[in-house]
XYZ file of C-alpha atoms in Angstrom:
604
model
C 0.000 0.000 0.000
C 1.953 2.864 -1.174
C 1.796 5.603 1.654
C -0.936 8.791 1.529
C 0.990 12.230 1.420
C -1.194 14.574 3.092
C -0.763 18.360 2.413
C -0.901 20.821 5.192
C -4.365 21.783 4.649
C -5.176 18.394 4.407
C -3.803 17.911 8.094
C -5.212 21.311 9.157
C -9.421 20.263 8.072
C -7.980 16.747 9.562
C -7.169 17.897 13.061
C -10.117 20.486 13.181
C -12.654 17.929 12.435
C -10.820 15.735 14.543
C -10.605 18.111 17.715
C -14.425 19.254 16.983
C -15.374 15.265 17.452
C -13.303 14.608 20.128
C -13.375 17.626 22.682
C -14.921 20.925 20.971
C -14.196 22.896 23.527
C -10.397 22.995 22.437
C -11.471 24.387 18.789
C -13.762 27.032 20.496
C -10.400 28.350 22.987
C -8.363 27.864 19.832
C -10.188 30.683 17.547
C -10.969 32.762 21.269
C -6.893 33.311 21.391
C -6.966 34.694 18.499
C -8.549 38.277 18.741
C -7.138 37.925 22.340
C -3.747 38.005 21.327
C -4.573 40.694 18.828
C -6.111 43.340 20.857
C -4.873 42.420 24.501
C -1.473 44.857 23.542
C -3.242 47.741 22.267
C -5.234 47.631 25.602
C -2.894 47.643 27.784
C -1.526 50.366 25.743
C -4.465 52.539 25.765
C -3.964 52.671 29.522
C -1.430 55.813 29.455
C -2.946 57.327 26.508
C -6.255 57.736 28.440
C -4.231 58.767 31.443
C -1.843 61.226 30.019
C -5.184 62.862 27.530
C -7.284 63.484 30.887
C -4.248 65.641 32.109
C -3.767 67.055 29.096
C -7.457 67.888 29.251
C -7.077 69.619 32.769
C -9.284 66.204 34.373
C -8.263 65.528 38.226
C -8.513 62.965 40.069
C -12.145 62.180 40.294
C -12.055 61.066 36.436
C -8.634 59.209 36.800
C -10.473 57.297 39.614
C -13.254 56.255 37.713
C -10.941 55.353 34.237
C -8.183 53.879 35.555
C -10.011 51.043 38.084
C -12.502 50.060 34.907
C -9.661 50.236 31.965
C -7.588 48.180 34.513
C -10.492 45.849 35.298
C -11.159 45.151 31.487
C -7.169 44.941 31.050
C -7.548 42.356 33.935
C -10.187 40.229 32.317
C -8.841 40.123 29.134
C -5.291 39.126 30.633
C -7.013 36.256 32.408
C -8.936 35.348 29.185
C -5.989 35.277 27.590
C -4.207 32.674 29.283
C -6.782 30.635 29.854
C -6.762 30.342 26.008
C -3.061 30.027 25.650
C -3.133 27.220 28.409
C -6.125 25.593 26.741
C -4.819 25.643 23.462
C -1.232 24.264 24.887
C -2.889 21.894 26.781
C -4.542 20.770 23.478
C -1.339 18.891 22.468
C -0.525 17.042 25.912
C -4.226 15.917 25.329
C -3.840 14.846 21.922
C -0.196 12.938 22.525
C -1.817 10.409 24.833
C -4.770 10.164 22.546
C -3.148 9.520 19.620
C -0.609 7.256 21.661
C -3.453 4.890 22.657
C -4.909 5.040 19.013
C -1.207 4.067 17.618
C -1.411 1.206 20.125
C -4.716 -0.255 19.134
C -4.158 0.045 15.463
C -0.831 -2.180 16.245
C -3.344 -4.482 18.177
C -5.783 -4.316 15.656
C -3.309 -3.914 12.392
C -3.200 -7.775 10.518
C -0.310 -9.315 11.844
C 1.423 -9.816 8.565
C 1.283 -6.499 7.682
C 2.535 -5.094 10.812
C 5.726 -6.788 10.915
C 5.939 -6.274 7.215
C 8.822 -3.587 5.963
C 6.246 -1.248 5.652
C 4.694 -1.936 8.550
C 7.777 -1.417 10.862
C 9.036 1.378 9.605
C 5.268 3.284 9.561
C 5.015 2.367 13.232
C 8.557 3.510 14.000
C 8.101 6.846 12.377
C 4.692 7.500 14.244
C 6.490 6.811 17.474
C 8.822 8.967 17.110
C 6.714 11.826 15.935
C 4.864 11.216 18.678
C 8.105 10.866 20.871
C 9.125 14.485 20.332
C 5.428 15.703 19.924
C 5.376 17.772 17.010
C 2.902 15.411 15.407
C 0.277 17.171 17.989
C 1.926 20.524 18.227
C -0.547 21.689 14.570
C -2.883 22.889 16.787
C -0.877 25.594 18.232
C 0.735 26.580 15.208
C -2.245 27.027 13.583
C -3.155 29.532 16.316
C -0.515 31.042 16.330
C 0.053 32.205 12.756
C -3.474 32.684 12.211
C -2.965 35.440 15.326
C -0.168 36.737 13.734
C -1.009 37.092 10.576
C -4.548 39.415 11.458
C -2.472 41.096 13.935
C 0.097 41.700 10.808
C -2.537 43.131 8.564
C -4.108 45.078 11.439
C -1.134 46.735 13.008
C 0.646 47.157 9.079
C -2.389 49.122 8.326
C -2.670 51.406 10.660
C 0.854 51.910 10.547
C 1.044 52.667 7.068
C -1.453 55.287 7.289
C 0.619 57.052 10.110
C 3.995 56.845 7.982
C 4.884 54.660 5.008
C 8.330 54.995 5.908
C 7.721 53.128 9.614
C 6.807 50.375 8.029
C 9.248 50.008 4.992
C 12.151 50.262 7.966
C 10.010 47.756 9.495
C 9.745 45.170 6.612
C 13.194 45.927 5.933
C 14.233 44.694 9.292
C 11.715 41.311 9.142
C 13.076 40.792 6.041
C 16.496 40.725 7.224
C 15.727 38.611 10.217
C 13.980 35.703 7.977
C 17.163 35.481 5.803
C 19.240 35.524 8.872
C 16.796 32.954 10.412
C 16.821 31.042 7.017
C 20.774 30.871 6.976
C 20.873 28.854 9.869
C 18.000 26.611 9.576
C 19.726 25.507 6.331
C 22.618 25.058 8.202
C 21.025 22.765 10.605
C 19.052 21.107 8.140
C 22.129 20.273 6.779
C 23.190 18.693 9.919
C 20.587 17.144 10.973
C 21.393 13.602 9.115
C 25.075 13.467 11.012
C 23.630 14.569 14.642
C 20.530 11.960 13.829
C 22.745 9.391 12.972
C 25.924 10.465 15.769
C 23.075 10.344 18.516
C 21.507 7.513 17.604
C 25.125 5.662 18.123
C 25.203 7.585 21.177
C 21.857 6.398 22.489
C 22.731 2.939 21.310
C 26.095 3.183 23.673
C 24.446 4.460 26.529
C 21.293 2.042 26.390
C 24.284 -0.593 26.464
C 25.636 0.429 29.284
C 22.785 0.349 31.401
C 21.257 -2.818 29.794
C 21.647 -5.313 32.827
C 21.389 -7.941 30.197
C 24.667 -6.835 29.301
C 26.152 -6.116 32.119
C 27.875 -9.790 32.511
C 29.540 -9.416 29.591
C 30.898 -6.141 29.940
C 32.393 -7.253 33.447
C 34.016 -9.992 31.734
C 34.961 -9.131 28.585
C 36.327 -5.897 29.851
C 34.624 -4.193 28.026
C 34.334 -0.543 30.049
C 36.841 1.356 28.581
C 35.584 0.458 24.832
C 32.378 2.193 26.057
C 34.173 5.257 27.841
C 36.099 5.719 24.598
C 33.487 5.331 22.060
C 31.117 7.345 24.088
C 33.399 10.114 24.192
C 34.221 10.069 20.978
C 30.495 10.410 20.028
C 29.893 13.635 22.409
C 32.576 15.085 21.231
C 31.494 14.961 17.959
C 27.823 16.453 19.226
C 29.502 18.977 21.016
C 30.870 19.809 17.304
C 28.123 20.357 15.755
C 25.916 21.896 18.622
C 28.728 24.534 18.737
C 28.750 25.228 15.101
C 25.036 25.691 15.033
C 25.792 27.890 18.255
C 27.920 29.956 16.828
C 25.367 30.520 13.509
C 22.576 31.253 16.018
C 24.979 33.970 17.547
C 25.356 35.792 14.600
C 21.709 35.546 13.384
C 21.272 37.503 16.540
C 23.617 39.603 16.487
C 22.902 40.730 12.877
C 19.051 40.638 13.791
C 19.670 43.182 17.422
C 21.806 45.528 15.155
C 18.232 45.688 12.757
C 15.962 46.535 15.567
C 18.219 48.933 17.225
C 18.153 50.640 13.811
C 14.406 49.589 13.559
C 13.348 51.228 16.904
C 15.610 53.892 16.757
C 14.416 55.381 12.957
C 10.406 54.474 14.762
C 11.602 57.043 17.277
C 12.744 59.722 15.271
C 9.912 59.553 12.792
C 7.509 59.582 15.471
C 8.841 62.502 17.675
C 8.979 64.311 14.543
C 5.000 63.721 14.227
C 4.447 64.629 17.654
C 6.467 67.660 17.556
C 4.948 68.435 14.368
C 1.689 68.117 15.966
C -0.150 65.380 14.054
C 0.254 62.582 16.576
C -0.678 63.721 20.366
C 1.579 62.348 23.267
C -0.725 59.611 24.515
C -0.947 58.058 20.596
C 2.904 58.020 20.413
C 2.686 55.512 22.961
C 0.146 53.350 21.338
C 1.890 53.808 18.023
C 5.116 52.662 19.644
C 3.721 49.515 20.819
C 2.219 48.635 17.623
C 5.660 49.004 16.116
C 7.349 46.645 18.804
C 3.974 44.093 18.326
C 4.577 44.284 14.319
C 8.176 42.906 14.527
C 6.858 39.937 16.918
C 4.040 39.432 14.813
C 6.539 38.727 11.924
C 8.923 36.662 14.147
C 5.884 34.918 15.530
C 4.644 34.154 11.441
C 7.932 32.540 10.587
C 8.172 30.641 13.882
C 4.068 29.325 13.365
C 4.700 28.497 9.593
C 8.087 26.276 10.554
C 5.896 24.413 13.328
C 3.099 23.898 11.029
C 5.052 22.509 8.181
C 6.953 20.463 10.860
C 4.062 19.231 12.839
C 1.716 18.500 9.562
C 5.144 16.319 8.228
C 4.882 14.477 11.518
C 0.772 13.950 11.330
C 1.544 12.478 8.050
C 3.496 10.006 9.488
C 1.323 8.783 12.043
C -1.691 8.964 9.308
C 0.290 6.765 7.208
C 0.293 4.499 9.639
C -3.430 4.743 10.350
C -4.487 4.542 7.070
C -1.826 1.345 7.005
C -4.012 -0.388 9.602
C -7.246 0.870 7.948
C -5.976 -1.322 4.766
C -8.650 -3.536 4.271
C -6.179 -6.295 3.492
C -7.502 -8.885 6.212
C -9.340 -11.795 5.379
C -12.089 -10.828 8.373
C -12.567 -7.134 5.663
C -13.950 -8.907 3.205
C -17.433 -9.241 2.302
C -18.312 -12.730 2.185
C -16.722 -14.766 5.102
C -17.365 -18.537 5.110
C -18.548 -19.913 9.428
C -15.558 -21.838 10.852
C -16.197 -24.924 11.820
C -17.951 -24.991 15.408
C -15.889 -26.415 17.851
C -18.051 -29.315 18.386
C -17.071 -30.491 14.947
C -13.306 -30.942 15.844
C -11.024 -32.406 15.475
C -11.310 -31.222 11.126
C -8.905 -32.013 9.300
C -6.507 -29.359 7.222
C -5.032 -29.218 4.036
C -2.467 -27.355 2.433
C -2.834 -27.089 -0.999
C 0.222 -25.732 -3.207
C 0.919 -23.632 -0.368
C 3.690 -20.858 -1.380
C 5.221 -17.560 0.427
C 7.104 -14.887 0.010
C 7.843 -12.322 2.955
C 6.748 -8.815 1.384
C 10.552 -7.234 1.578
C 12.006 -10.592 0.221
C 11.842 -11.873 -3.845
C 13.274 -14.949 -2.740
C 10.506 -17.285 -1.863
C 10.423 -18.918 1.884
C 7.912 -21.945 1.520
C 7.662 -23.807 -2.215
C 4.673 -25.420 -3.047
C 3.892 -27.200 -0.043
C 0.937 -29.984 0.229
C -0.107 -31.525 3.337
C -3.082 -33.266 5.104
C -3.398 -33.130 8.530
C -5.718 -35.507 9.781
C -8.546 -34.963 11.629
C -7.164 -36.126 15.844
C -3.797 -36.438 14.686
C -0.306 -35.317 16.170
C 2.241 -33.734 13.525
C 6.100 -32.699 14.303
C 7.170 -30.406 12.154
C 11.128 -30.569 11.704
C 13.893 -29.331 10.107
C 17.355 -27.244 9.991
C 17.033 -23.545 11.097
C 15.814 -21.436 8.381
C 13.776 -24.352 6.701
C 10.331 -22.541 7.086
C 9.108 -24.163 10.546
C 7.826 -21.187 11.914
C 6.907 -19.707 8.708
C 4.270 -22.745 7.525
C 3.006 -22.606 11.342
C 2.158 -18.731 11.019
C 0.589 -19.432 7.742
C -1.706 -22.477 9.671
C -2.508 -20.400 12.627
C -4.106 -17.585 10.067
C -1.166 -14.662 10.878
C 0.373 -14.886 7.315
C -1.427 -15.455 4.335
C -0.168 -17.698 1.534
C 1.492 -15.702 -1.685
C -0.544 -18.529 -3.607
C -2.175 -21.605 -2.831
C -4.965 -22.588 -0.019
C -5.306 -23.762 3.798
C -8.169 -25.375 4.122
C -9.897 -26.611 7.313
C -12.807 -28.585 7.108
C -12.868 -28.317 3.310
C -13.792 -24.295 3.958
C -10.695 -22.029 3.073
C -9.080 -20.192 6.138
C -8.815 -17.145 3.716
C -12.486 -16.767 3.741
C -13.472 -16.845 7.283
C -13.231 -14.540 9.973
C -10.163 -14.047 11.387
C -11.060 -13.583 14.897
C -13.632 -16.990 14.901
C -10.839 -18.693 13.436
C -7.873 -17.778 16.026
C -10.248 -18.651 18.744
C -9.839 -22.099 17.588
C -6.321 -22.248 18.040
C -4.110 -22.714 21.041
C -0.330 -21.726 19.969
C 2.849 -21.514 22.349
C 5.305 -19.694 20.380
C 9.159 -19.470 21.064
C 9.168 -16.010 22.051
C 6.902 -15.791 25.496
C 5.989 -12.424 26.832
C 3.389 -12.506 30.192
C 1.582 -9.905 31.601
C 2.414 -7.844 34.690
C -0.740 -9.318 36.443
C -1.657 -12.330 38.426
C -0.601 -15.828 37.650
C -4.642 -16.315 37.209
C -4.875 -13.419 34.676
C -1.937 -15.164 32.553
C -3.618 -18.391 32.624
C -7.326 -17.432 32.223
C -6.476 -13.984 30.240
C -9.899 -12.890 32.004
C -10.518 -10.482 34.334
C -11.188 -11.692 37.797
C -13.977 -12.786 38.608
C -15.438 -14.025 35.000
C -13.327 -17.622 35.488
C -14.213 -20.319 35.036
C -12.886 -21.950 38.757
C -13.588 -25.407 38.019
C -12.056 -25.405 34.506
C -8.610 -23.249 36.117
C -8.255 -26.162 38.376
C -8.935 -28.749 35.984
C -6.129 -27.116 33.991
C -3.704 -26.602 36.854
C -3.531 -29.929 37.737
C -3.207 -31.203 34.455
C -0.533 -29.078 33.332
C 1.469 -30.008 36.649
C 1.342 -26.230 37.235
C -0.624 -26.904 40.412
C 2.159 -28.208 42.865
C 3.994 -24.574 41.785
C 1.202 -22.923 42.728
C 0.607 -24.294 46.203
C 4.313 -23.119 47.038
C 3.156 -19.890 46.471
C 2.129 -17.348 49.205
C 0.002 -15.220 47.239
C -1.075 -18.619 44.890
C -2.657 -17.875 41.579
C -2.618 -14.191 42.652
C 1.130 -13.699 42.547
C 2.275 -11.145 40.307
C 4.073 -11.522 37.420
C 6.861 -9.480 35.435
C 8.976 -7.478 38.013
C 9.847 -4.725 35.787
C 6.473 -3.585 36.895
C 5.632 -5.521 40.128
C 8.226 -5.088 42.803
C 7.237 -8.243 44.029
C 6.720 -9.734 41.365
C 7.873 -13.990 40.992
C 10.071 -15.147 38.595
C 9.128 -18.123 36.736
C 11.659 -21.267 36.192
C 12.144 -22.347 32.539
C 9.746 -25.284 33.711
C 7.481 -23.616 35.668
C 6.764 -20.987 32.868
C 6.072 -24.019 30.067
C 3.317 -25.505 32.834
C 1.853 -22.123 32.954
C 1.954 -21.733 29.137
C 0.596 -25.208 29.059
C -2.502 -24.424 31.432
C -2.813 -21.115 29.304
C -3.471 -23.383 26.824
C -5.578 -25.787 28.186
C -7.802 -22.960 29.593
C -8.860 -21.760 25.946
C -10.685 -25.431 24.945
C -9.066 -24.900 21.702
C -9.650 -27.594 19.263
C -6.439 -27.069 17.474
C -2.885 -26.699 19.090
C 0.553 -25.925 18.344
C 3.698 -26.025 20.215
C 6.335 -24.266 18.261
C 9.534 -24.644 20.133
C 9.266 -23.221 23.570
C 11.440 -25.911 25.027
C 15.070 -25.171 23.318
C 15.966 -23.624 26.099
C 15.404 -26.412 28.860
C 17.530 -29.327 29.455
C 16.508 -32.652 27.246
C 14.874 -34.159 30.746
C 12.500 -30.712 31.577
C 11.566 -31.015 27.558
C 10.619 -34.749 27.664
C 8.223 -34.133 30.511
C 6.716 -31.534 29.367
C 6.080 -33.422 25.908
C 4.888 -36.014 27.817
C 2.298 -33.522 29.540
C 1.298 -32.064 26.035
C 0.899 -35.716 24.876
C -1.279 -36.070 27.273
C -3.323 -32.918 27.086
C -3.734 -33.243 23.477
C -6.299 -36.159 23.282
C -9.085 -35.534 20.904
C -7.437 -32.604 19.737
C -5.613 -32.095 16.500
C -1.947 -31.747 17.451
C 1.217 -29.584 16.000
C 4.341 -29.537 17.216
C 8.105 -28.000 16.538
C 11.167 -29.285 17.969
C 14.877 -29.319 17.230
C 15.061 -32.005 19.559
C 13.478 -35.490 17.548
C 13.341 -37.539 20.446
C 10.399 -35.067 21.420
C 8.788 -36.310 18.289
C 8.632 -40.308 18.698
C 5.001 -40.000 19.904
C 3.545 -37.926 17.288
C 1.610 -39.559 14.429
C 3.406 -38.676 11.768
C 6.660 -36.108 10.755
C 7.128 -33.531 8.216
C 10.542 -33.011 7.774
C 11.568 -29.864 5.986
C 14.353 -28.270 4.056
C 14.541 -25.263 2.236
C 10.786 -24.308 1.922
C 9.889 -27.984 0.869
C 8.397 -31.325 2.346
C 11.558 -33.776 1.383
C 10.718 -36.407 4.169
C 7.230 -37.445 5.757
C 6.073 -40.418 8.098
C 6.364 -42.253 11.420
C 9.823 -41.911 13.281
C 10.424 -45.364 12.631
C 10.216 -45.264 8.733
C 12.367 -42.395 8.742
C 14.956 -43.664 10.853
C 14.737 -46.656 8.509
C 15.805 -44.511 5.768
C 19.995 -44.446 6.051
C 19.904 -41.652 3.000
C 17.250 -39.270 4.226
C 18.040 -35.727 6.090
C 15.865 -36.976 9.377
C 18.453 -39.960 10.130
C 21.234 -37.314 9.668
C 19.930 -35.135 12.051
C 18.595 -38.324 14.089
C 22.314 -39.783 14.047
C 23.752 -36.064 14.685
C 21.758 -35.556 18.128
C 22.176 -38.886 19.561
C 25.656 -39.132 19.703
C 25.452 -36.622 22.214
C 23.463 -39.249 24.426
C 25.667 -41.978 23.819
C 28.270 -42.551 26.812
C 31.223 -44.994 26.173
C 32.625 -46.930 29.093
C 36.196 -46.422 30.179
């Protein structure tokens, strides 16, 4: 899906429809700040004028009494209204970064898995965090305001300078002009930059995460690694202190060059406005106004340039987070689609599945992973799944479970193509314990039952504690099933053995009721003894069920039904472990031979 580029008044009507839906009282502040920050100077202004023209008029104090306490009281209110507008409309984009946070988060939940950890994918959702990271992406709002303030007050002030002296406000465009150019100079310099500090602070982020990664912290203690860190990491600031200074040192001189303009600016204002008083067509309280309006012009201008490099900056970031909306919007799953065949009920199972000419390619790749493959799974039966590393194990079982979808060919279950049915009804037939295990910070019962507590089923927990051996674990427990997990979050938190963590995965497992279930390697890392039981328990588990498992270990297969053995994206090898053995020439008596001469001890 090649990626939407939004213009900026594309992301302006985007963000003002989206505001006005979400919390209209932020658009309403938002265009309240803006004739606030227009007219809130000139008031404040008017202040002395009024002052200084009832002495001129011979008033005393009873009139200053009553103007001053009511101009001050408006001045007052119109202060307060203005920063309740500034705050609301600042606020806006603290509100909107959490909001659009949580909507980045459930389009990953929500995105088809195949797609999100497609290239595409990965980087979309990378560049919306980071937008979001540094919060420009939500900053349009503001910048919006801002140089739609600055632009009235522009025309507003310009005019009403212009008709006092043409020559104010050439000196004054004159110096705004200067200022941009000065401002542009070292933007361009930065801009320039900016690829060498990106990619000399993302080394420097990657060294310092390093360091105070306690994963790593074994090795660098070992491997003496510390002063490869101090060095490198010094090398890196030093080469950011480089740059920053450089850019310093442009900044300096922008503002240098752009004080000298508006101590020529203010000082020709002067002159050509004493000369108009002393001329007599400006009075002494005006010069005053007049004056301000000058000052307020040259911010308005600053203010312009500042607004319109936000807004380009901040649209640029929406973009990226709407292409990765409109990514998970795709209607590439098979659930979008607008005739979707019933799964089988779960009373029908065990089904049996069939892969017909079953190919894939990974979107980034042109090499093709799987070629062709055809297997029958029969209804009840238990299938190992071998191979060498990089033979498409985990690939074909991604495809089965429904996360990838075949380049070409079908998956059929029950005679009714997976491709065609909802995707949700059809992983809620599946049980799957992956490799790669990640629990919740919550209760032991929560992992197991993912349920809230409370809406359990008791009788089935127990029925799957004790048959997943978890049970004993449990009872060792002080808090029981309501110890917490993960202690990244939980203080307290238990940590799970490499055993105790497959029971639990196993009674995760059991707790769905799911007709169809898949173990893809989540034993490598236990010892050959903790793998066999907990085989043995899945054996178990697994009656009546339609059964798939994936092990390096093919001892762990002996019990299945039958074994596909794969090798480079293709079925070479299928049957019982004792035909295959039987075959001297075939890869699954290499790799039968190769593992159990590890098991073979020779007397002395």
């Amino acid at each position: 899906m090649k990626k939407q580029d939004y213009s900026i008044w594309q992301n302006v009507i985007f963000v003002i429809k989206d505001f006005w839906g979400w919390q209209k009282i932020l658009v309403i502040m938002g265009i309240l700040r803006i004739p606030l920050m227009i007219f809130l100077p000139l008031l404040i202004a008017l202040i002395p004028k009024v002052i200084i023209e009832i002495l001129e008029a011979g008033g005393g104090a009873p009139q200053l009494l009553v103007a001053i306490p009511g101009m001050t009281v408006i001045a007052a209110g119109l202060y307060v209204a203005d920063r309740v507008t500034k705050l609301w409309v600042e606020d806006s984009s603290k509100r909107a970064h959490y909001r659009y946070l949580i909507r980045v988060n459930e389009t990953t939940i929500d995105m088809d898995y195949e797609l999100l950890f497609s290239a595409e994918g990965k980087v979309l959702r990378a560049k919306a965090l980071k937008m979001l990271d540094n919060q420009m992406a939500t900053y349009l709002e503001q910048a919006l305001v801002l140089l739609l303030g600055s632009g009235l007050g522009l025309i507003v002030y310009g005019s009403a300078l212009a008709l006092l002296s043409p020559w104010i406000l050439v000196v004054l465009c004159i110096s705004c002009v200067v200022t941009f150019y000065m401002n542009l100079w070292v933007n361009r310099y930065i801009e320039s930059r900016r690829r060498a500090q990106a990619e000399n602070r993302r080394r420097l982020d990657y060294v310092v995460f390093k360091a105070m990664d306690l994963a790593a912290a074994k090795d660098i203690r070992l491997y003496s690694l510390r002063s490869w860190f101090v060095e490198f990491g010094r090398m890196l600031l030093q080469k950011e202190n480089r740059i920053v200074s450089q850019i310093a040192l442009r900044r300096w001189c922008s503002m240098a060059v752009a004080a000298l303009f508006i101590l020529l600016r203010d000082g020709v204002a002067y002159v050509i406005l004493i000369g108009q008083v002393l001329a007599g067509h400006v009075a002494v309280g005006d010069f005053l106004v007049y004056f301000t309006m000058i000052a307020t012009f040259a911010e308005w201008v600053a203010l312009i340039l500042e607004a319109w490099s936000y807004l380009k900056l901040s649209s640029s970031c929406l973009s990226d987070l709407r292409g990765f909306w409109d990514l998970g919007a795709s209607k590439t799953t098979p659930k979008a689609r607008a005739q979707l065949q019933p799964v089988p009920e779960k009373e029908q199972w065990p089904c049996e599945i069939e892969l017909r000419q079953v190919r894939y390619t990974y979107p980034e790749s042109t090499r093709e992973t799987l070629h062709g493959i055809d297997l029958t799974i029969k209804a009840g039966e238990k299938l190992a799944i071998v191979g060498l590393n990089g033979a498409g194990k985990t690939t074909l079982i991604k495809l089965l479970c429904g996360l990838f979808h075949p380049t070409e060919g079908q998956i059929l279950v029950g005679g009714v193509d997976i491709a065609q049915m909802d995707a949700e009804a059809y992983f809620d037939l599946i049980s799957v314990i992956f490799q790669d295990v990640h629990l919740l910070p919550m209760s032991i019962r929560t992992n197991i039952t993912m349920q809230e507590k409370g809406k359990e089923d008791e009788k089935r927990l127990e029925q799957c504690l004790r048959q997943s051996g978890f049970g004993s674990s449990i009872q060792k427990l002080p808090a029981g099933l309501e110890t917490m997990m993960v202690k990244n979050v939980n203080e307290n938190a238990y940590e799970l053995s490499g055993g105790e963590l497959q029971k639990l995965l196993l009674a995760r497992a059991l707790y769905k009721k799911a007709p169809l279930m898949v173990l893809d390697e989540p034993t490598a890392a236990l010892d050959p003894l903790a793998e066999a039981e907990v085989y043995r328990k899945f054996n178990q588990i697994t009656q009546n069920k339609t059964a798939v498992y994936i092990s390096h270990r093919l001892s762990s297969c002996r019990f299945c039904d039958d074994i596909v053995v794969l090798h480079q994206g293709r079925v070479v090898q299928q049957g019982s472990h004792d035909a295959l053995v039987s075959q001297k020439e075939g890869l699954y008596f290499k790799l039968w031979q190769a593992q159990a001469q590890y098991y073979v001890h020779e007397e002395n």
